[in-house]
């Protein structure tokens, strides 16, 4: 009957059986890892997309590229023409560790993004923040969104992600018709990720992945990229003046915390490398990482090198950091769409060139 057909459509939370209405949105950072996955899903869902990024990494029908720096308001304005919804997922890579660059792009650049949205008449802004905004290098177990921002963030990246999130959430202004929300993912992984798997394999190839830091029981969230995308789109589609999500942050995870070292081992073994086996005390490795960092600073005038085990990575590898996504379930109707097991299998299969011996 018509009624049961309609119920089926509603139950799917999206109607695949009706033609999708064309909607226009912009993805700032749309050439990056998360950004491109987001763009692909938005196209699937009937959106046309304007990508704004400092580089263009692909071409797709339905996507218009605007190359530029998000600190340049005029450049942003041409990408935001006729756009009512903006996703902001651009950031310098956390490993760049460049304070001035983070401050320029994540803080002043985000102020420029907000101003450009207001000037262009954009109605909704969805920010990709990070669950790390509450992480100080010590255990976070099932952390909820009401945890205070880190007073001592572990690095400049996190420090500027905190300021960025505050700016976007404070810009939410119902009377002006400008609504904002922040998604806080954690440990995103999946095909085309330039960070997690490549760093891991690089360390394994150099023989540095033999050791487990600490006792190896610390639980962590790793979130498959399609779940992060799903959380962003749900947030955008639930963002209305009468919704409780306006001006709020939401954790998006796989809702399956896993031991950090089990996750690393599954990826490594999947790619043909041995799993780490020998334990090293956390404080010893953290101390060594600090020492190494000091050495890179002292030697900077004569030589430069990038250590694999930075204090930030050691803290992430040796502590608990997993977050509750109950609020996203309640307010956004969020539920992970790809399990951790399936996500790892798809990720491993997507990196044939990183397999041992390739
Ligand atoms: N990866 C993860 O585990 C997590 C990521 N996040 C957040 O998710 C977002 C996306 O991350 P991810 O996809 O991994 O990162 P990527 O580096 O893959 O994507 C970010 C994109 O933004 C671009 N960009 C950087 N600076 C500027 C600028 N000034 N103007 C315009 N574009 C710029 C980058 O270009 P280029 O590459 O040339 O710098 C890149 O294309 C970020 O905000 C990040 O903080 C949050 C939690 C976890
Ligand atoms: C110990 C070691 C060398 C592990 C290799 C993997 C690491 C490169 C990743 C493990 C946890 C990851 C992570 C991030 C980046 C890559 C890792 C350190 C983020 C810092 C990316 C940006 C965020 O917002 C938070 C992430 C936390 C987890």
JSON list of N, CA, C and O in Angstrom, two decimals, residues 115-171:
[
{"chain": "A", "resi": 115, "resn": "UNK", "atom": "N", "xyz": [32.87, 34.98, 8.40]},
{"chain": "A", "resi": 115, "resn": "UNK", "atom": "CA", "xyz": [32.50, 36.27, 7.82]},
{"chain": "A", "resi": 115, "resn": "UNK", "atom": "C", "xyz": [32.03, 36.11, 6.37]},
{"chain": "A", "resi": 115, "resn": "UNK", "atom": "O", "xyz": [31.04, 36.69, 5.96]},
{"chain": "A", "resi": 116, "resn": "UNK", "atom": "N", "xyz": [32.74, 35.25, 5.63]},
{"chain": "A", "resi": 116, "resn": "UNK", "atom": "CA", "xyz": [32.36, 35.03, 4.23]},
{"chain": "A", "resi": 116, "resn": "UNK", "atom": "C", "xyz": [30.98, 34.38, 4.16]},
{"chain": "A", "resi": 116, "resn": "UNK", "atom": "O", "xyz": [30.16, 34.73, 3.32]},
{"chain": "A", "resi": 117, "resn": "UNK", "atom": "N", "xyz": [30.70, 33.44, 5.07]},
{"chain": "A", "resi": 117, "resn": "UNK", "atom": "CA", "xyz": [29.37, 32.79, 5.10]},
{"chain": "A", "resi": 117, "resn": "UNK", "atom": "C", "xyz": [28.30, 33.84, 5.35]},
{"chain": "A", "resi": 117, "resn": "UNK", "atom": "O", "xyz": [27.26, 33.86, 4.68]},
{"chain": "A", "resi": 118, "resn": "UNK", "atom": "N", "xyz": [28.54, 34.74, 6.31]},
{"chain": "A", "resi": 118, "resn": "UNK", "atom": "CA", "xyz": [27.55, 35.77, 6.64]},
{"chain": "A", "resi": 118, "resn": "UNK", "atom": "C", "xyz": [27.35, 36.70, 5.42]},
{"chain": "A", "resi": 118, "resn": "UNK", "atom": "O", "xyz": [26.22, 37.00, 5.05]},
{"chain": "A", "resi": 119, "resn": "UNK", "atom": "N", "xyz": [28.46, 37.11, 4.81]},
{"chain": "A", "resi": 119, "resn": "UNK", "atom": "CA", "xyz": [28.36, 38.02, 3.65]},
{"chain": "A", "resi": 119, "resn": "UNK", "atom": "C", "xyz": [27.62, 37.36, 2.49]},
{"chain": "A", "resi": 119, "resn": "UNK", "atom": "O", "xyz": [26.91, 38.01, 1.74]},
{"chain": "A", "resi": 120, "resn": "UNK", "atom": "N", "xyz": [27.84, 36.03, 2.33]},
{"chain": "A", "resi": 120, "resn": "UNK", "atom": "CA", "xyz": [27.25, 35.34, 1.17]},
{"chain": "A", "resi": 120, "resn": "UNK", "atom": "C", "xyz": [25.82, 34.87, 1.45]},
{"chain": "A", "resi": 120, "resn": "UNK", "atom": "O", "xyz": [25.20, 34.28, 0.57]},
{"chain": "A", "resi": 121, "resn": "UNK", "atom": "N", "xyz": [25.34, 35.07, 2.68]},
{"chain": "A", "resi": 121, "resn": "UNK", "atom": "CA", "xyz": [23.97, 34.65, 3.00]},
{"chain": "A", "resi": 121, "resn": "UNK", "atom": "C", "xyz": [23.83, 33.16, 3.23]},
{"chain": "A", "resi": 121, "resn": "UNK", "atom": "O", "xyz": [22.75, 32.58, 3.09]},
{"chain": "A", "resi": 122, "resn": "UNK", "atom": "N", "xyz": [24.96, 32.50, 3.60]},
{"chain": "A", "resi": 122, "resn": "UNK", "atom": "CA", "xyz": [24.90, 31.06, 3.92]},
{"chain": "A", "resi": 122, "resn": "UNK", "atom": "C", "xyz": [24.05, 30.86, 5.17]},
{"chain": "A", "resi": 122, "resn": "UNK", "atom": "O", "xyz": [24.13, 31.66, 6.11]},
{"chain": "A", "resi": 123, "resn": "UNK", "atom": "N", "xyz": [23.24, 29.79, 5.21]},
{"chain": "A", "resi": 123, "resn": "UNK", "atom": "CA", "xyz": [22.36, 29.58, 6.37]},
{"chain": "A", "resi": 123, "resn": "UNK", "atom": "C", "xyz": [22.91, 28.58, 7.38]},
{"chain": "A", "resi": 123, "resn": "UNK", "atom": "O", "xyz": [22.59, 28.63, 8.55]},
{"chain": "A", "resi": 124, "resn": "UNK", "atom": "N", "xyz": [23.72, 27.61, 6.88]},
{"chain": "A", "resi": 124, "resn": "UNK", "atom": "CA", "xyz": [24.20, 26.57, 7.80]},
{"chain": "A", "resi": 124, "resn": "UNK", "atom": "C", "xyz": [25.70, 26.33, 7.61]},
{"chain": "A", "resi": 124, "resn": "UNK", "atom": "O", "xyz": [26.16, 26.21, 6.47]},
{"chain": "A", "resi": 125, "resn": "UNK", "atom": "N", "xyz": [26.41, 26.25, 8.74]},
{"chain": "A", "resi": 125, "resn": "UNK", "atom": "CA", "xyz": [27.84, 25.93, 8.70]},
{"chain": "A", "resi": 125, "resn": "UNK", "atom": "C", "xyz": [28.11, 24.73, 9.60]},
{"chain": "A", "resi": 125, "resn": "UNK", "atom": "O", "xyz": [27.82, 24.75, 10.79]},
{"chain": "A", "resi": 126, "resn": "UNK", "atom": "N", "xyz": [28.67, 23.66, 9.00]},
{"chain": "A", "resi": 126, "resn": "UNK", "atom": "CA", "xyz": [29.02, 22.45, 9.75]},
{"chain": "A", "resi": 126, "resn": "UNK", "atom": "C", "xyz": [30.54, 22.37, 9.82]},
{"chain": "A", "resi": 126, "resn": "UNK", "atom": "O", "xyz": [31.21, 22.27, 8.79]},
{"chain": "A", "resi": 127, "resn": "UNK", "atom": "N", "xyz": [31.09, 22.43, 11.04]},
{"chain": "A", "resi": 127, "resn": "UNK", "atom": "CA", "xyz": [32.55, 22.40, 11.21]},
{"chain": "A", "resi": 127, "resn": "UNK", "atom": "C", "xyz": [33.02, 20.99, 11.54]},
{"chain": "A", "resi": 127, "resn": "UNK", "atom": "O", "xyz": [32.39, 20.29, 12.35]},
{"chain": "A", "resi": 128, "resn": "UNK", "atom": "N", "xyz": [34.14, 20.57, 10.94]},
{"chain": "A", "resi": 128, "resn": "UNK", "atom": "CA", "xyz": [34.80, 19.35, 11.40]},
{"chain": "A", "resi": 128, "resn": "UNK", "atom": "C", "xyz": [35.76, 19.76, 12.49]},
{"chain": "A", "resi": 128, "resn": "UNK", "atom": "O", "xyz": [36.82, 20.33, 12.22]},
{"chain": "A", "resi": 129, "resn": "UNK", "atom": "N", "xyz": [35.38, 19.49, 13.72]},
{"chain": "A", "resi": 129, "resn": "UNK", "atom": "CA", "xyz": [36.27, 19.77, 14.84]},
{"chain": "A", "resi": 129, "resn": "UNK", "atom": "C", "xyz": [37.04, 18.48, 15.13]},
{"chain": "A", "resi": 129, "resn": "UNK", "atom": "O", "xyz": [37.34, 17.72, 14.21]},
{"chain": "A", "resi": 130, "resn": "UNK", "atom": "N", "xyz": [37.33, 18.18, 16.40]},
{"chain": "A", "resi": 130, "resn": "UNK", "atom": "CA", "xyz": [38.01, 16.93, 16.74]},
{"chain": "A", "resi": 130, "resn": "UNK", "atom": "C", "xyz": [37.69, 16.60, 18.19]},
{"chain": "A", "resi": 130, "resn": "UNK", "atom": "O", "xyz": [37.62, 17.50, 19.03]},
{"chain": "A", "resi": 131, "resn": "UNK", "atom": "N", "xyz": [37.54, 15.30, 18.48]},
{"chain": "A", "resi": 131, "resn": "UNK", "atom": "CA", "xyz": [37.31, 14.90, 19.88]},
{"chain": "A", "resi": 131, "resn": "UNK", "atom": "C", "xyz": [38.53, 15.25, 20.73]},
{"chain": "A", "resi": 131, "resn": "UNK", "atom": "O", "xyz": [38.42, 15.38, 21.96]},
{"chain": "A", "resi": 132, "resn": "UNK", "atom": "N", "xyz": [39.67, 15.46, 20.09]},
{"chain": "A", "resi": 132, "resn": "UNK", "atom": "CA", "xyz": [40.89, 15.79, 20.83]},
{"chain": "A", "resi": 132, "resn": "UNK", "atom": "C", "xyz": [40.83, 17.13, 21.54]},
{"chain": "A", "resi": 132, "resn": "UNK", "atom": "O", "xyz": [41.72, 17.43, 22.34]},
{"chain": "A", "resi": 133, "resn": "UNK", "atom": "N", "xyz": [39.80, 17.94, 21.27]},
{"chain": "A", "resi": 133, "resn": "UNK", "atom": "CA", "xyz": [39.74, 19.26, 21.93]},
{"chain": "A", "resi": 133, "resn": "UNK", "atom": "C", "xyz": [39.60, 19.12, 23.45]},
{"chain": "A", "resi": 133, "resn": "UNK", "atom": "O", "xyz": [39.82, 20.09, 24.18]},
{"chain": "A", "resi": 134, "resn": "UNK", "atom": "N", "xyz": [39.25, 17.91, 23.93]},
{"chain": "A", "resi": 134, "resn": "UNK", "atom": "CA", "xyz": [39.17, 17.73, 25.39]},
{"chain": "A", "resi": 134, "resn": "UNK", "atom": "C", "xyz": [40.30, 16.83, 25.91]},
{"chain": "A", "resi": 134, "resn": "UNK", "atom": "O", "xyz": [40.35, 16.52, 27.10]},
{"chain": "A", "resi": 135, "resn": "UNK", "atom": "N", "xyz": [41.22, 16.44, 25.01]},
{"chain": "A", "resi": 135, "resn": "UNK", "atom": "CA", "xyz": [42.27, 15.48, 25.39]},
{"chain": "A", "resi": 135, "resn": "UNK", "atom": "C", "xyz": [43.54, 16.21, 25.84]},
{"chain": "A", "resi": 135, "resn": "UNK", "atom": "O", "xyz": [44.04, 17.07, 25.13]},
{"chain": "A", "resi": 136, "resn": "UNK", "atom": "N", "xyz": [44.03, 15.83, 27.05]},
{"chain": "A", "resi": 136, "resn": "UNK", "atom": "CA", "xyz": [45.24, 16.49, 27.58]},
{"chain": "A", "resi": 136, "resn": "UNK", "atom": "C", "xyz": [46.42, 15.54, 27.72]},
{"chain": "A", "resi": 136, "resn": "UNK", "atom": "O", "xyz": [47.37, 15.83, 28.42]},
{"chain": "A", "resi": 137, "resn": "UNK", "atom": "N", "xyz": [46.27, 14.35, 27.12]},
{"chain": "A", "resi": 137, "resn": "UNK", "atom": "CA", "xyz": [47.36, 13.38, 27.24]},
{"chain": "A", "resi": 137, "resn": "UNK", "atom": "C", "xyz": [47.12, 12.40, 28.37]},
{"chain": "A", "resi": 137, "resn": "UNK", "atom": "O", "xyz": [47.97, 11.54, 28.64]},
{"chain": "A", "resi": 138, "resn": "UNK", "atom": "N", "xyz": [45.99, 12.53, 29.07]},
{"chain": "A", "resi": 138, "resn": "UNK", "atom": "CA", "xyz": [45.65, 11.55, 30.11]},
{"chain": "A", "resi": 138, "resn": "UNK", "atom": "C", "xyz": [44.31, 10.89, 29.75]},
{"chain": "A", "resi": 138, "resn": "UNK", "atom": "O", "xyz": [43.57, 11.40, 28.89]},
{"chain": "A", "resi": 139, "resn": "UNK", "atom": "N", "xyz": [44.01, 9.76, 30.43]},
{"chain": "A", "resi": 139, "resn": "UNK", "atom": "CA", "xyz": [42.87, 8.93, 30.02]},
{"chain": "A", "resi": 139, "resn": "UNK", "atom": "C", "xyz": [41.54, 9.69, 29.90]},
{"chain": "A", "resi": 139, "resn": "UNK", "atom": "O", "xyz": [41.15, 10.45, 30.79]},
{"chain": "A", "resi": 140, "resn": "UNK", "atom": "N", "xyz": [40.82, 9.46, 28.80]},
{"chain": "A", "resi": 140, "resn": "UNK", "atom": "CA", "xyz": [39.43, 9.90, 28.64]},
{"chain": "A", "resi": 140, "resn": "UNK", "atom": "C", "xyz": [38.64, 8.63, 28.34]},
{"chain": "A", "resi": 140, "resn": "UNK", "atom": "O", "xyz": [38.88, 7.96, 27.33]},
{"chain": "A", "resi": 141, "resn": "UNK", "atom": "N", "xyz": [37.69, 8.27, 29.23]},
{"chain": "A", "resi": 141, "resn": "UNK", "atom": "CA", "xyz": [36.92, 7.04, 29.03]},
{"chain": "A", "resi": 141, "resn": "UNK", "atom": "C", "xyz": [35.45, 7.40, 28.84]},
{"chain": "A", "resi": 141, "resn": "UNK", "atom": "O", "xyz": [34.85, 8.00, 29.72]},
{"chain": "A", "resi": 142, "resn": "UNK", "atom": "N", "xyz": [34.92, 7.05, 27.69]},
{"chain": "A", "resi": 142, "resn": "UNK", "atom": "CA", "xyz": [33.53, 7.35, 27.34]},
{"chain": "A", "resi": 142, "resn": "UNK", "atom": "C", "xyz": [33.21, 8.84, 27.50]},
{"chain": "A", "resi": 142, "resn": "UNK", "atom": "O", "xyz": [32.13, 9.20, 27.98]},
{"chain": "A", "resi": 143, "resn": "UNK", "atom": "N", "xyz": [34.14, 9.71, 27.08]},
{"chain": "A", "resi": 143, "resn": "UNK", "atom": "CA", "xyz": [34.00, 11.17, 27.27]},
{"chain": "A", "resi": 143, "resn": "UNK", "atom": "C", "xyz": [32.76, 11.72, 26.57]},
{"chain": "A", "resi": 143, "resn": "UNK", "atom": "O", "xyz": [32.47, 11.37, 25.42]},
{"chain": "A", "resi": 144, "resn": "UNK", "atom": "N", "xyz": [32.03, 12.55, 27.30]},
{"chain": "A", "resi": 144, "resn": "UNK", "atom": "CA", "xyz": [30.83, 13.18, 26.70]},
{"chain": "A", "resi": 144, "resn": "UNK", "atom": "C", "xyz": [31.19, 14.61, 26.27]},
{"chain": "A", "resi": 144, "resn": "UNK", "atom": "O", "xyz": [32.22, 15.15, 26.65]},
{"chain": "A", "resi": 145, "resn": "UNK", "atom": "N", "xyz": [30.26, 15.24, 25.55]},
{"chain": "A", "resi": 145, "resn": "UNK", "atom": "CA", "xyz": [30.54, 16.57, 25.00]},
{"chain": "A", "resi": 145, "resn": "UNK", "atom": "C", "xyz": [30.65, 17.64, 26.09]},
{"chain": "A", "resi": 145, "resn": "UNK", "atom": "O", "xyz": [31.14, 18.73, 25.82]},
{"chain": "A", "resi": 146, "resn": "UNK", "atom": "N", "xyz": [30.18, 17.33, 27.33]},
{"chain": "A", "resi": 146, "resn": "UNK", "atom": "CA", "xyz": [30.25, 18.36, 28.37]},
{"chain": "A", "resi": 146, "resn": "UNK", "atom": "C", "xyz": [31.61, 18.40, 29.07]},
{"chain": "A", "resi": 146, "resn": "UNK", "atom": "O", "xyz": [31.81, 19.21, 29.99]},
{"chain": "A", "resi": 147, "resn": "UNK", "atom": "N", "xyz": [32.56, 17.56, 28.65]},
{"chain": "A", "resi": 147, "resn": "UNK", "atom": "CA", "xyz": [33.91, 17.66, 29.23]},
{"chain": "A", "resi": 147, "resn": "UNK", "atom": "C", "xyz": [34.49, 19.03, 28.88]},
{"chain": "A", "resi": 147, "resn": "UNK", "atom": "O", "xyz": [34.26, 19.52, 27.77]},
{"chain": "A", "resi": 148, "resn": "UNK", "atom": "N", "xyz": [35.24, 19.65, 29.81]},
{"chain": "A", "resi": 148, "resn": "UNK", "atom": "CA", "xyz": [35.80, 20.98, 29.48]},
{"chain": "A", "resi": 148, "resn": "UNK", "atom": "C", "xyz": [36.87, 20.87, 28.39]},
{"chain": "A", "resi": 148, "resn": "UNK", "atom": "O", "xyz": [37.51, 19.82, 28.26]},
{"chain": "A", "resi": 149, "resn": "UNK", "atom": "N", "xyz": [37.05, 21.95, 27.65]},
{"chain": "A", "resi": 149, "resn": "UNK", "atom": "CA", "xyz": [38.15, 21.98, 26.68]},
{"chain": "A", "resi": 149, "resn": "UNK", "atom": "C", "xyz": [39.47, 21.75, 27.42]},
{"chain": "A", "resi": 149, "resn": "UNK", "atom": "O", "xyz": [39.62, 22.17, 28.58]},
{"chain": "A", "resi": 150, "resn": "UNK", "atom": "N", "xyz": [40.43, 21.12, 26.73]},
{"chain": "A", "resi": 150, "resn": "UNK", "atom": "CA", "xyz": [41.74, 20.87, 27.34]},
{"chain": "A", "resi": 150, "resn": "UNK", "atom": "C", "xyz": [42.37, 22.19, 27.78]},
{"chain": "A", "resi": 150, "resn": "UNK", "atom": "O", "xyz": [42.41, 23.14, 26.98]},
{"chain": "A", "resi": 151, "resn": "UNK", "atom": "N", "xyz": [42.82, 22.24, 29.05]},
{"chain": "A", "resi": 151, "resn": "UNK", "atom": "CA", "xyz": [43.50, 23.46, 29.51]},
{"chain": "A", "resi": 151, "resn": "UNK", "atom": "C", "xyz": [44.94, 23.45, 29.01]},
{"chain": "A", "resi": 151, "resn": "UNK", "atom": "O", "xyz": [45.53, 24.48, 28.76]},
{"chain": "A", "resi": 152, "resn": "UNK", "atom": "N", "xyz": [45.49, 22.21, 28.94]},
{"chain": "A", "resi": 152, "resn": "UNK", "atom": "CA", "xyz": [46.86, 22.07, 28.40]},
{"chain": "A", "resi": 152, "resn": "UNK", "atom": "C", "xyz": [46.78, 21.16, 27.18]},
{"chain": "A", "resi": 152, "resn": "UNK", "atom": "O", "xyz": [47.08, 19.96, 27.27]},
{"chain": "A", "resi": 153, "resn": "UNK", "atom": "N", "xyz": [46.38, 21.70, 26.01]},
{"chain": "A", "resi": 153, "resn": "UNK", "atom": "CA", "xyz": [46.27, 20.86, 24.81]},
{"chain": "A", "resi": 153, "resn": "UNK", "atom": "C", "xyz": [47.62, 20.23, 24.47]},
{"chain": "A", "resi": 153, "resn": "UNK", "atom": "O", "xyz": [48.67, 20.82, 24.78]},
{"chain": "A", "resi": 154, "resn": "UNK", "atom": "N", "xyz": [47.59, 19.02, 23.85]},
{"chain": "A", "resi": 154, "resn": "UNK", "atom": "CA", "xyz": [48.85, 18.30, 23.65]},
{"chain": "A", "resi": 154, "resn": "UNK", "atom": "C", "xyz": [49.73, 18.91, 22.56]},
{"chain": "A", "resi": 154, "resn": "UNK", "atom": "O", "xyz": [50.91, 18.61, 22.50]},
{"chain": "A", "resi": 155, "resn": "UNK", "atom": "N", "xyz": [49.16, 19.73, 21.68]},
{"chain": "A", "resi": 155, "resn": "UNK", "atom": "CA", "xyz": [49.99, 20.34, 20.63]},
{"chain": "A", "resi": 155, "resn": "UNK", "atom": "C", "xyz": [49.27, 21.58, 20.05]},
{"chain": "A", "resi": 155, "resn": "UNK", "atom": "O", "xyz": [48.13, 21.87, 20.41]},
{"chain": "A", "resi": 156, "resn": "UNK", "atom": "N", "xyz": [49.95, 22.29, 19.13]},
{"chain": "A", "resi": 156, "resn": "UNK", "atom": "CA", "xyz": [49.36, 23.51, 18.54]},
{"chain": "A", "resi": 156, "resn": "UNK", "atom": "C", "xyz": [48.13, 23.18, 17.73]},
{"chain": "A", "resi": 156, "resn": "UNK", "atom": "O", "xyz": [47.19, 23.96, 17.65]},
{"chain": "A", "resi": 157, "resn": "UNK", "atom": "N", "xyz": [48.16, 22.01, 17.07]},
{"chain": "A", "resi": 157, "resn": "UNK", "atom": "CA", "xyz": [46.99, 21.59, 16.28]},
{"chain": "A", "resi": 157, "resn": "UNK", "atom": "C", "xyz": [45.76, 21.58, 17.18]},
{"chain": "A", "resi": 157, "resn": "UNK", "atom": "O", "xyz": [44.75, 22.22, 16.88]},
{"chain": "A", "resi": 158, "resn": "UNK", "atom": "N", "xyz": [45.84, 20.87, 18.32]},
{"chain": "A", "resi": 158, "resn": "UNK", "atom": "CA", "xyz": [44.70, 20.76, 19.22]},
{"chain": "A", "resi": 158, "resn": "UNK", "atom": "C", "xyz": [44.32, 22.12, 19.80]},
{"chain": "A", "resi": 158, "resn": "UNK", "atom": "O", "xyz": [43.13, 22.45, 19.91]},
{"chain": "A", "resi": 159, "resn": "UNK", "atom": "N", "xyz": [45.33, 22.90, 20.17]},
{"chain": "A", "resi": 159, "resn": "UNK", "atom": "CA", "xyz": [45.08, 24.24, 20.74]},
{"chain": "A", "resi": 159, "resn": "UNK", "atom": "C", "xyz": [44.25, 25.09, 19.76]},
{"chain": "A", "resi": 159, "resn": "UNK", "atom": "O", "xyz": [43.28, 25.74, 20.15]},
{"chain": "A", "resi": 160, "resn": "UNK", "atom": "N", "xyz": [44.60, 25.01, 18.48]},
{"chain": "A", "resi": 160, "resn": "UNK", "atom": "CA", "xyz": [43.88, 25.86, 17.51]},
{"chain": "A", "resi": 160, "resn": "UNK", "atom": "C", "xyz": [42.54, 25.23, 17.10]},
{"chain": "A", "resi": 160, "resn": "UNK", "atom": "O", "xyz": [41.62, 25.95, 16.71]},
{"chain": "A", "resi": 161, "resn": "UNK", "atom": "N", "xyz": [42.42, 23.90, 17.22]},
{"chain": "A", "resi": 161, "resn": "UNK", "atom": "CA", "xyz": [41.11, 23.27, 16.96]},
{"chain": "A", "resi": 161, "resn": "UNK", "atom": "C", "xyz": [40.12, 23.71, 18.05]},
{"chain": "A", "resi": 161, "resn": "UNK", "atom": "O", "xyz": [38.94, 23.88, 17.79]},
{"chain": "A", "resi": 162, "resn": "UNK", "atom": "N", "xyz": [40.60, 23.91, 19.27]},
{"chain": "A", "resi": 162, "resn": "UNK", "atom": "CA", "xyz": [39.72, 24.38, 20.36]},
{"chain": "A", "resi": 162, "resn": "UNK", "atom": "C", "xyz": [39.20, 25.77, 20.02]},
{"chain": "A", "resi": 162, "resn": "UNK", "atom": "O", "xyz": [38.00, 26.04, 20.05]},
{"chain": "A", "resi": 163, "resn": "UNK", "atom": "N", "xyz": [40.12, 26.67, 19.65]},
{"chain": "A", "resi": 163, "resn": "UNK", "atom": "CA", "xyz": [39.72, 28.05, 19.33]},
{"chain": "A", "resi": 163, "resn": "UNK", "atom": "C", "xyz": [38.76, 28.06, 18.14]},
{"chain": "A", "resi": 163, "resn": "UNK", "atom": "O", "xyz": [37.79, 28.80, 18.11]},
{"chain": "A", "resi": 164, "resn": "UNK", "atom": "N", "xyz": [39.07, 27.23, 17.17]},
{"chain": "A", "resi": 164, "resn": "UNK", "atom": "CA", "xyz": [38.23, 27.15, 15.96]},
{"chain": "A", "resi": 164, "resn": "UNK", "atom": "C", "xyz": [36.81, 26.71, 16.31]},
{"chain": "A", "resi": 164, "resn": "UNK", "atom": "O", "xyz": [35.82, 27.31, 15.87]},
{"chain": "A", "resi": 165, "resn": "UNK", "atom": "N", "xyz": [36.71, 25.67, 17.14]},
{"chain": "A", "resi": 165, "resn": "UNK", "atom": "CA", "xyz": [35.36, 25.18, 17.50]},
{"chain": "A", "resi": 165, "resn": "UNK", "atom": "C", "xyz": [34.57, 26.25, 18.25]},
{"chain": "A", "resi": 165, "resn": "UNK", "atom": "O", "xyz": [33.39, 26.47, 17.98]},
{"chain": "A", "resi": 166, "resn": "UNK", "atom": "N", "xyz": [35.26, 26.93, 19.20]},
{"chain": "A", "resi": 166, "resn": "UNK", "atom": "CA", "xyz": [34.58, 27.98, 19.96]},
{"chain": "A", "resi": 166, "resn": "UNK", "atom": "C", "xyz": [34.04, 29.05, 19.01]},
{"chain": "A", "resi": 166, "resn": "UNK", "atom": "O", "xyz": [32.91, 29.51, 19.13]},
{"chain": "A", "resi": 167, "resn": "UNK", "atom": "N", "xyz": [34.87, 29.47, 18.04]},
{"chain": "A", "resi": 167, "resn": "UNK", "atom": "CA", "xyz": [34.47, 30.54, 17.10]},
{"chain": "A", "resi": 167, "resn": "UNK", "atom": "C", "xyz": [33.21, 30.13, 16.34]},
{"chain": "A", "resi": 167, "resn": "UNK", "atom": "O", "xyz": [32.26, 30.91, 16.22]},
{"chain": "A", "resi": 168, "resn": "UNK", "atom": "N", "xyz": [33.21, 28.90, 15.84]},
{"chain": "A", "resi": 168, "resn": "UNK", "atom": "CA", "xyz": [32.08, 28.46, 15.00]},
{"chain": "A", "resi": 168, "resn": "UNK", "atom": "C", "xyz": [30.81, 28.31, 15.85]},
{"chain": "A", "resi": 168, "resn": "UNK", "atom": "O", "xyz": [29.73, 28.76, 15.44]},
{"chain": "A", "resi": 169, "resn": "UNK", "atom": "N", "xyz": [30.93, 27.73, 17.04]},
{"chain": "A", "resi": 169, "resn": "UNK", "atom": "CA", "xyz": [29.72, 27.52, 17.84]},
{"chain": "A", "resi": 169, "resn": "UNK", "atom": "C", "xyz": [29.17, 28.86, 18.35]},
{"chain": "A", "resi": 169, "resn": "UNK", "atom": "O", "xyz": [27.96, 29.05, 18.40]},
{"chain": "A", "resi": 170, "resn": "UNK", "atom": "N", "xyz": [30.09, 29.78, 18.69]},
{"chain": "A", "resi": 170, "resn": "UNK", "atom": "CA", "xyz": [29.61, 31.10, 19.17]},
{"chain": "A", "resi": 170, "resn": "UNK", "atom": "C", "xyz": [28.99, 31.93, 18.04]},
{"chain": "A", "resi": 170, "resn": "UNK", "atom": "O", "xyz": [28.22, 32.86, 18.30]},
{"chain": "A", "resi": 171, "resn": "UNK", "atom": "N", "xyz": [29.31, 31.59, 16.81]},
{"chain": "A", "resi": 171, "resn": "UNK", "atom": "CA", "xyz": [28.76, 32.36, 15.67]},
{"chain": "A", "resi": 171, "resn": "UNK", "atom": "C", "xyz": [27.31, 31.98, 15.37]},
{"chain": "A", "resi": 171, "resn": "UNK", "atom": "O", "xyz": [26.65, 32.64, 14.57]}
]
